[in-house]
mmCIF file with all atom_site columns, C-alpha atoms in Angstrom:
data_model
loop_
_atom_site.group_PDB
_atom_site.id
_atom_site.type_symbol
_atom_site.label_atom_id
_atom_site.label_alt_id
_atom_site.label_comp_id
_atom_site.label_asym_id
_atom_site.label_entity_id
_atom_site.label_seq_id
_atom_site.pdbx_PDB_ins_code
_atom_site.Cartn_x
_atom_site.Cartn_y
_atom_site.Cartn_z
_atom_site.occupancy
_atom_site.B_iso_or_equiv
_atom_site.pdbx_formal_charge
_atom_site.auth_seq_id
_atom_site.auth_comp_id
_atom_site.auth_asym_id
_atom_site.auth_atom_id
_atom_site.pdbx_PDB_model_num
ATOM 1   C CA . UNK A 1 1   ? 87.379  -28.545 -54.814 1.00 74.00 ? 1   UNK A CA 1
ATOM 2   C CA . UNK A 1 2   ? 90.726  -27.417 -53.373 1.00 77.00 ? 2   UNK A CA 1
ATOM 3   C CA . UNK A 1 3   ? 91.119  -30.577 -51.244 1.00 81.00 ? 3   UNK A CA 1
ATOM 4   C CA . UNK A 1 4   ? 89.600  -33.363 -53.293 1.00 85.00 ? 4   UNK A CA 1
ATOM 5   C CA . UNK A 1 5   ? 91.068  -36.474 -51.717 1.00 81.00 ? 5   UNK A CA 1
ATOM 6   C CA . UNK A 1 6   ? 87.672  -37.514 -50.285 1.00 85.00 ? 6   UNK A CA 1
ATOM 7   C CA . UNK A 1 7   ? 85.739  -36.472 -53.382 1.00 89.00 ? 7   UNK A CA 1
ATOM 8   C CA . UNK A 1 8   ? 84.194  -39.039 -55.746 1.00 89.00 ? 8   UNK A CA 1
ATOM 9   C CA . UNK A 1 9   ? 85.784  -40.320 -58.961 1.00 87.00 ? 9   UNK A CA 1
ATOM 10  C CA . UNK A 1 10  ? 83.905  -37.824 -61.136 1.00 85.00 ? 10  UNK A CA 1
ATOM 11  C CA . UNK A 1 11  ? 86.047  -35.117 -59.474 1.00 85.00 ? 11  UNK A CA 1
ATOM 12  C CA . UNK A 1 12  ? 89.362  -37.008 -59.269 1.00 82.00 ? 12  UNK A CA 1
ATOM 13  C CA . UNK A 1 13  ? 89.380  -39.281 -62.297 1.00 85.00 ? 13  UNK A CA 1
ATOM 14  C CA . UNK A 1 14  ? 91.716  -38.727 -65.209 1.00 81.00 ? 14  UNK A CA 1
ATOM 15  C CA . UNK A 1 15  ? 90.041  -37.540 -68.395 1.00 85.00 ? 15  UNK A CA 1
ATOM 16  C CA . UNK A 1 16  ? 91.946  -39.711 -70.887 1.00 86.00 ? 16  UNK A CA 1
ATOM 17  C CA . UNK A 1 17  ? 90.236  -37.890 -73.761 1.00 88.00 ? 17  UNK A CA 1
ATOM 18  C CA . UNK A 1 18  ? 92.475  -34.893 -72.955 1.00 91.00 ? 18  UNK A CA 1
ATOM 19  C CA . UNK A 1 19  ? 95.709  -36.897 -73.103 1.00 91.00 ? 19  UNK A CA 1
ATOM 20  C CA . UNK A 1 20  ? 96.716  -35.539 -76.522 1.00 92.00 ? 20  UNK A CA 1
ATOM 21  C CA . UNK A 1 21  ? 95.938  -31.962 -75.531 1.00 93.00 ? 21  UNK A CA 1
ATOM 22  C CA . UNK A 1 22  ? 98.172  -32.276 -72.462 1.00 92.00 ? 22  UNK A CA 1
ATOM 23  C CA . UNK A 1 23  ? 100.675 -34.734 -73.881 1.00 94.00 ? 23  UNK A CA 1
ATOM 24  C CA . UNK A 1 24  ? 103.619 -32.875 -72.287 1.00 93.00 ? 24  UNK A CA 1
ATOM 25  C CA . UNK A 1 25  ? 102.063 -33.300 -68.828 1.00 90.00 ? 25  UNK A CA 1
ATOM 26  C CA . UNK A 1 26  ? 101.362 -36.979 -69.562 1.00 91.00 ? 26  UNK A CA 1
ATOM 27  C CA . UNK A 1 27  ? 105.014 -37.509 -70.579 1.00 92.00 ? 27  UNK A CA 1
ATOM 28  C CA . UNK A 1 28  ? 106.244 -35.738 -67.447 1.00 91.00 ? 28  UNK A CA 1
ATOM 29  C CA . UNK A 1 29  ? 104.102 -37.906 -65.152 1.00 90.00 ? 29  UNK A CA 1
ATOM 30  C CA . UNK A 1 30  ? 105.265 -40.962 -67.053 1.00 92.00 ? 30  UNK A CA 1
ATOM 31  C CA . UNK A 1 31  ? 108.895 -39.956 -66.453 1.00 93.00 ? 31  UNK A CA 1
ATOM 32  C CA . UNK A 1 32  ? 108.199 -39.363 -62.738 1.00 93.00 ? 32  UNK A CA 1
ATOM 33  C CA . UNK A 1 33  ? 106.641 -42.815 -62.409 1.00 93.00 ? 33  UNK A CA 1
ATOM 34  C CA . UNK A 1 34  ? 109.618 -44.362 -64.213 1.00 94.00 ? 34  UNK A CA 1
ATOM 35  C CA . UNK A 1 35  ? 112.045 -42.497 -61.941 1.00 94.00 ? 35  UNK A CA 1
ATOM 36  C CA . UNK A 1 36  ? 110.245 -43.754 -58.841 1.00 94.00 ? 36  UNK A CA 1
ATOM 37  C CA . UNK A 1 37  ? 110.219 -47.311 -60.208 1.00 94.00 ? 37  UNK A CA 1
ATOM 38  C CA . UNK A 1 38  ? 113.964 -47.226 -60.974 1.00 94.00 ? 38  UNK A CA 1
ATOM 39  C CA . UNK A 1 39  ? 115.193 -45.559 -57.755 1.00 94.00 ? 39  UNK A CA 1
ATOM 40  C CA . UNK A 1 40  ? 114.774 -47.699 -54.617 1.00 94.00 ? 40  UNK A CA 1
ATOM 41  C CA . UNK A 1 41  ? 115.240 -44.688 -52.318 1.00 94.00 ? 41  UNK A CA 1
ATOM 42  C CA . UNK A 1 42  ? 112.003 -43.188 -53.697 1.00 95.00 ? 42  UNK A CA 1
ATOM 43  C CA . UNK A 1 43  ? 110.021 -46.272 -52.652 1.00 94.00 ? 43  UNK A CA 1
ATOM 44  C CA . UNK A 1 44  ? 110.608 -46.545 -48.923 1.00 94.00 ? 44  UNK A CA 1
ATOM 45  C CA . UNK A 1 45  ? 108.235 -49.092 -47.469 1.00 92.00 ? 45  UNK A CA 1
ATOM 46  C CA . UNK A 1 46  ? 107.933 -48.114 -43.824 1.00 94.00 ? 46  UNK A CA 1
ATOM 47  C CA . UNK A 1 47  ? 107.903 -45.153 -41.495 1.00 95.00 ? 47  UNK A CA 1
ATOM 48  C CA . UNK A 1 48  ? 110.998 -46.650 -39.853 1.00 96.00 ? 48  UNK A CA 1
ATOM 49  C CA . UNK A 1 49  ? 112.905 -46.413 -43.156 1.00 95.00 ? 49  UNK A CA 1
ATOM 50  C CA . UNK A 1 50  ? 111.757 -42.830 -43.633 1.00 95.00 ? 50  UNK A CA 1
ATOM 51  C CA . UNK A 1 51  ? 112.896 -41.862 -40.127 1.00 95.00 ? 51  UNK A CA 1
ATOM 52  C CA . UNK A 1 52  ? 116.245 -43.583 -40.670 1.00 95.00 ? 52  UNK A CA 1
ATOM 53  C CA . UNK A 1 53  ? 117.207 -42.347 -44.151 1.00 96.00 ? 53  UNK A CA 1
ATOM 54  C CA . UNK A 1 54  ? 115.289 -39.125 -44.852 1.00 96.00 ? 54  UNK A CA 1
ATOM 55  C CA . UNK A 1 55  ? 116.193 -35.739 -43.365 1.00 95.00 ? 55  UNK A CA 1
ATOM 56  C CA . UNK A 1 56  ? 114.543 -32.417 -44.088 1.00 95.00 ? 56  UNK A CA 1
ATOM 57  C CA . UNK A 1 57  ? 116.842 -29.495 -44.768 1.00 90.00 ? 57  UNK A CA 1
ATOM 58  C CA . UNK A 1 58  ? 117.396 -27.392 -41.651 1.00 86.00 ? 58  UNK A CA 1
ATOM 59  C CA . UNK A 1 59  ? 117.628 -24.252 -43.816 1.00 83.00 ? 59  UNK A CA 1
ATOM 60  C CA . UNK A 1 60  ? 114.195 -22.642 -44.034 1.00 81.00 ? 60  UNK A CA 1
ATOM 61  C CA . UNK A 1 61  ? 113.186 -20.585 -47.058 1.00 87.00 ? 61  UNK A CA 1
ATOM 62  C CA . UNK A 1 62  ? 109.642 -19.417 -47.721 1.00 89.00 ? 62  UNK A CA 1
ATOM 63  C CA . UNK A 1 63  ? 108.064 -21.497 -50.479 1.00 93.00 ? 63  UNK A CA 1
ATOM 64  C CA . UNK A 1 64  ? 110.766 -24.169 -50.534 1.00 94.00 ? 64  UNK A CA 1
ATOM 65  C CA . UNK A 1 65  ? 110.908 -27.694 -49.138 1.00 95.00 ? 65  UNK A CA 1
ATOM 66  C CA . UNK A 1 66  ? 114.052 -29.773 -49.377 1.00 96.00 ? 66  UNK A CA 1
ATOM 67  C CA . UNK A 1 67  ? 114.992 -33.173 -48.058 1.00 96.00 ? 67  UNK A CA 1
ATOM 68  C CA . UNK A 1 68  ? 117.922 -35.544 -48.283 1.00 96.00 ? 68  UNK A CA 1
ATOM 69  C CA . UNK A 1 69  ? 118.020 -39.321 -48.581 1.00 96.00 ? 69  UNK A CA 1
ATOM 70  C CA . UNK A 1 70  ? 121.443 -40.646 -47.588 1.00 94.00 ? 70  UNK A CA 1
ATOM 71  C CA . UNK A 1 71  ? 123.022 -44.126 -47.655 1.00 94.00 ? 71  UNK A CA 1
ATOM 72  C CA . UNK A 1 72  ? 119.805 -45.885 -48.641 1.00 94.00 ? 72  UNK A CA 1
ATOM 73  C CA . UNK A 1 73  ? 120.325 -49.690 -48.872 1.00 91.00 ? 73  UNK A CA 1
ATOM 74  C CA . UNK A 1 74  ? 119.876 -51.053 -52.370 1.00 85.00 ? 74  UNK A CA 1
ATOM 75  C CA . UNK A 1 75  ? 120.746 -47.718 -53.959 1.00 89.00 ? 75  UNK A CA 1
ATOM 76  C CA . UNK A 1 76  ? 124.252 -48.393 -55.239 1.00 87.00 ? 76  UNK A CA 1
ATOM 77  C CA . UNK A 1 77  ? 124.536 -45.482 -57.665 1.00 90.00 ? 77  UNK A CA 1
ATOM 78  C CA . UNK A 1 78  ? 124.379 -42.572 -55.233 1.00 92.00 ? 78  UNK A CA 1
ATOM 79  C CA . UNK A 1 79  ? 125.349 -41.924 -51.648 1.00 94.00 ? 79  UNK A CA 1
ATOM 80  C CA . UNK A 1 80  ? 123.205 -38.807 -51.312 1.00 95.00 ? 80  UNK A CA 1
ATOM 81  C CA . UNK A 1 81  ? 120.010 -37.735 -53.061 1.00 96.00 ? 81  UNK A CA 1
ATOM 82  C CA . UNK A 1 82  ? 118.535 -34.288 -52.405 1.00 97.00 ? 82  UNK A CA 1
ATOM 83  C CA . UNK A 1 83  ? 115.054 -33.325 -53.574 1.00 97.00 ? 83  UNK A CA 1
ATOM 84  C CA . UNK A 1 84  ? 114.148 -29.635 -53.687 1.00 97.00 ? 84  UNK A CA 1
ATOM 85  C CA . UNK A 1 85  ? 110.656 -28.251 -54.310 1.00 96.00 ? 85  UNK A CA 1
ATOM 86  C CA . UNK A 1 86  ? 110.346 -24.536 -55.056 1.00 96.00 ? 86  UNK A CA 1
ATOM 87  C CA . UNK A 1 87  ? 106.746 -23.329 -54.808 1.00 96.00 ? 87  UNK A CA 1
ATOM 88  C CA . UNK A 1 88  ? 107.669 -19.655 -54.954 1.00 95.00 ? 88  UNK A CA 1
ATOM 89  C CA . UNK A 1 89  ? 107.496 -17.408 -58.014 1.00 95.00 ? 89  UNK A CA 1
ATOM 90  C CA . UNK A 1 90  ? 111.208 -16.597 -57.715 1.00 94.00 ? 90  UNK A CA 1
ATOM 91  C CA . UNK A 1 91  ? 114.331 -18.670 -58.217 1.00 95.00 ? 91  UNK A CA 1
ATOM 92  C CA . UNK A 1 92  ? 115.730 -19.878 -54.890 1.00 93.00 ? 92  UNK A CA 1
ATOM 93  C CA . UNK A 1 93  ? 119.332 -20.697 -54.144 1.00 94.00 ? 93  UNK A CA 1
ATOM 94  C CA . UNK A 1 94  ? 119.038 -24.020 -52.310 1.00 95.00 ? 94  UNK A CA 1
ATOM 95  C CA . UNK A 1 95  ? 121.654 -25.165 -49.805 1.00 93.00 ? 95  UNK A CA 1
ATOM 96  C CA . UNK A 1 96  ? 122.882 -28.697 -50.420 1.00 94.00 ? 96  UNK A CA 1
ATOM 97  C CA . UNK A 1 97  ? 123.855 -31.175 -47.742 1.00 90.00 ? 97  UNK A CA 1
ATOM 98  C CA . UNK A 1 98  ? 127.544 -30.885 -48.547 1.00 90.00 ? 98  UNK A CA 1
ATOM 99  C CA . UNK A 1 99  ? 130.023 -29.439 -50.984 1.00 93.00 ? 99  UNK A CA 1
ATOM 100 C CA . UNK A 1 100 ? 131.281 -31.405 -53.988 1.00 92.00 ? 100 UNK A CA 1
ATOM 101 C CA . UNK A 1 101 ? 130.314 -32.649 -57.434 1.00 95.00 ? 101 UNK A CA 1
ATOM 102 C CA . UNK A 1 102 ? 126.570 -33.157 -57.949 1.00 97.00 ? 102 UNK A CA 1
ATOM 103 C CA . UNK A 1 103 ? 124.573 -34.605 -60.838 1.00 96.00 ? 103 UNK A CA 1
ATOM 104 C CA . UNK A 1 104 ? 121.149 -33.187 -61.678 1.00 97.00 ? 104 UNK A CA 1
ATOM 105 C CA . UNK A 1 105 ? 118.633 -36.000 -62.329 1.00 96.00 ? 105 UNK A CA 1
ATOM 106 C CA . UNK A 1 106 ? 115.555 -33.806 -62.567 1.00 96.00 ? 106 UNK A CA 1
ATOM 107 C CA . UNK A 1 107 ? 115.039 -30.121 -63.139 1.00 96.00 ? 107 UNK A CA 1
ATOM 108 C CA . UNK A 1 108 ? 111.762 -28.512 -64.112 1.00 89.00 ? 108 UNK A CA 1
ATOM 109 C CA . UNK A 1 109 ? 110.138 -30.846 -66.619 1.00 90.00 ? 109 UNK A CA 1
ATOM 110 C CA . UNK A 1 110 ? 113.343 -32.710 -67.557 1.00 94.00 ? 110 UNK A CA 1
ATOM 111 C CA . UNK A 1 111 ? 114.223 -36.060 -65.971 1.00 95.00 ? 111 UNK A CA 1
ATOM 112 C CA . UNK A 1 112 ? 117.142 -38.367 -66.763 1.00 94.00 ? 112 UNK A CA 1
ATOM 113 C CA . UNK A 1 113 ? 118.605 -41.210 -64.697 1.00 91.00 ? 113 UNK A CA 1
ATOM 114 C CA . UNK A 1 114 ? 121.903 -40.709 -66.514 1.00 92.00 ? 114 UNK A CA 1
ATOM 115 C CA . UNK A 1 115 ? 121.927 -37.058 -65.484 1.00 94.00 ? 115 UNK A CA 1
ATOM 116 C CA . UNK A 1 116 ? 121.046 -33.793 -67.150 1.00 96.00 ? 116 UNK A CA 1
ATOM 117 C CA . UNK A 1 117 ? 124.243 -32.027 -66.104 1.00 96.00 ? 117 UNK A CA 1
ATOM 118 C CA . UNK A 1 118 ? 126.840 -31.823 -63.343 1.00 96.00 ? 118 UNK A CA 1
ATOM 119 C CA . UNK A 1 119 ? 127.955 -28.947 -61.165 1.00 96.00 ? 119 UNK A CA 1
ATOM 120 C CA . UNK A 1 120 ? 130.323 -28.290 -58.277 1.00 96.00 ? 120 UNK A CA 1
ATOM 121 C CA . UNK A 1 121 ? 129.399 -26.602 -55.030 1.00 95.00 ? 121 UNK A CA 1
ATOM 122 C CA . UNK A 1 122 ? 127.065 -26.537 -52.079 1.00 94.00 ? 122 UNK A CA 1
ATOM 123 C CA . UNK A 1 123 ? 124.271 -24.397 -53.551 1.00 95.00 ? 123 UNK A CA 1
ATOM 124 C CA . UNK A 1 124 ? 122.045 -24.756 -56.590 1.00 96.00 ? 124 UNK A CA 1
ATOM 125 C CA . UNK A 1 125 ? 119.551 -22.317 -58.145 1.00 96.00 ? 125 UNK A CA 1
ATOM 126 C CA . UNK A 1 126 ? 116.074 -23.856 -58.426 1.00 96.00 ? 126 UNK A CA 1
ATOM 127 C CA . UNK A 1 127 ? 113.737 -22.122 -60.890 1.00 95.00 ? 127 UNK A CA 1
ATOM 128 C CA . UNK A 1 128 ? 110.307 -20.844 -59.812 1.00 96.00 ? 128 UNK A CA 1
ATOM 129 C CA . UNK A 1 129 ? 107.436 -23.317 -59.398 1.00 95.00 ? 129 UNK A CA 1
ATOM 130 C CA . UNK A 1 130 ? 109.604 -26.378 -60.032 1.00 95.00 ? 130 UNK A CA 1
ATOM 131 C CA . UNK A 1 131 ? 111.448 -29.257 -58.468 1.00 95.00 ? 131 UNK A CA 1
ATOM 132 C CA . UNK A 1 132 ? 114.996 -30.482 -58.728 1.00 97.00 ? 132 UNK A CA 1
ATOM 133 C CA . UNK A 1 133 ? 116.655 -33.755 -57.789 1.00 97.00 ? 133 UNK A CA 1
ATOM 134 C CA . UNK A 1 134 ? 120.423 -33.829 -57.375 1.00 97.00 ? 134 UNK A CA 1
ATOM 135 C CA . UNK A 1 135 ? 122.583 -36.819 -56.491 1.00 97.00 ? 135 UNK A CA 1
ATOM 136 C CA . UNK A 1 136 ? 126.114 -37.430 -55.377 1.00 94.00 ? 136 UNK A CA 1
ATOM 137 C CA . UNK A 1 137 ? 128.243 -40.548 -55.545 1.00 87.00 ? 137 UNK A CA 1
ATOM 138 C CA . UNK A 1 138 ? 130.554 -41.433 -52.659 1.00 71.00 ? 138 UNK A CA 1
ATOM 139 C CA . UNK A 1 139 ? 133.658 -40.612 -54.675 1.00 69.00 ? 139 UNK A CA 1
ATOM 140 C CA . UNK A 1 140 ? 132.268 -37.120 -55.458 1.00 66.00 ? 140 UNK A CA 1
ATOM 141 C CA . UNK A 1 141 ? 132.199 -36.122 -51.774 1.00 57.00 ? 141 UNK A CA 1
ATOM 142 C CA . UNK A 1 142 ? 134.769 -33.645 -50.520 1.00 52.00 ? 142 UNK A CA 1
#
């Protein structure tokens, strides 16, 4: 069922008996849920907020979607958050909203609110079939 959102629970339910077999996937989902809980910008509550604070990247690349959340109220740690989803089988070099010092919060199956690493620039390589979240504080803007 390639589009199962209207399918019954026997199609969509989680098989908790397979949790140990796919423990790495379980841990990843757990980290994603924790990230969403801890980052107000990932919990916008209205379409008005989405229209006001979220912008899709104007740079089009086949297999990649990227959007920016900027100046979200209640998010005091970062001025800019950019989420990049690479659905292609090749690494893509994603354009970032601006140049400067960025912190990687999520890359592939790693997630850390304190940051996985930092880099300088306006482009970042995103591995195949993965997502990346990068953030920038106000003082890191150039």
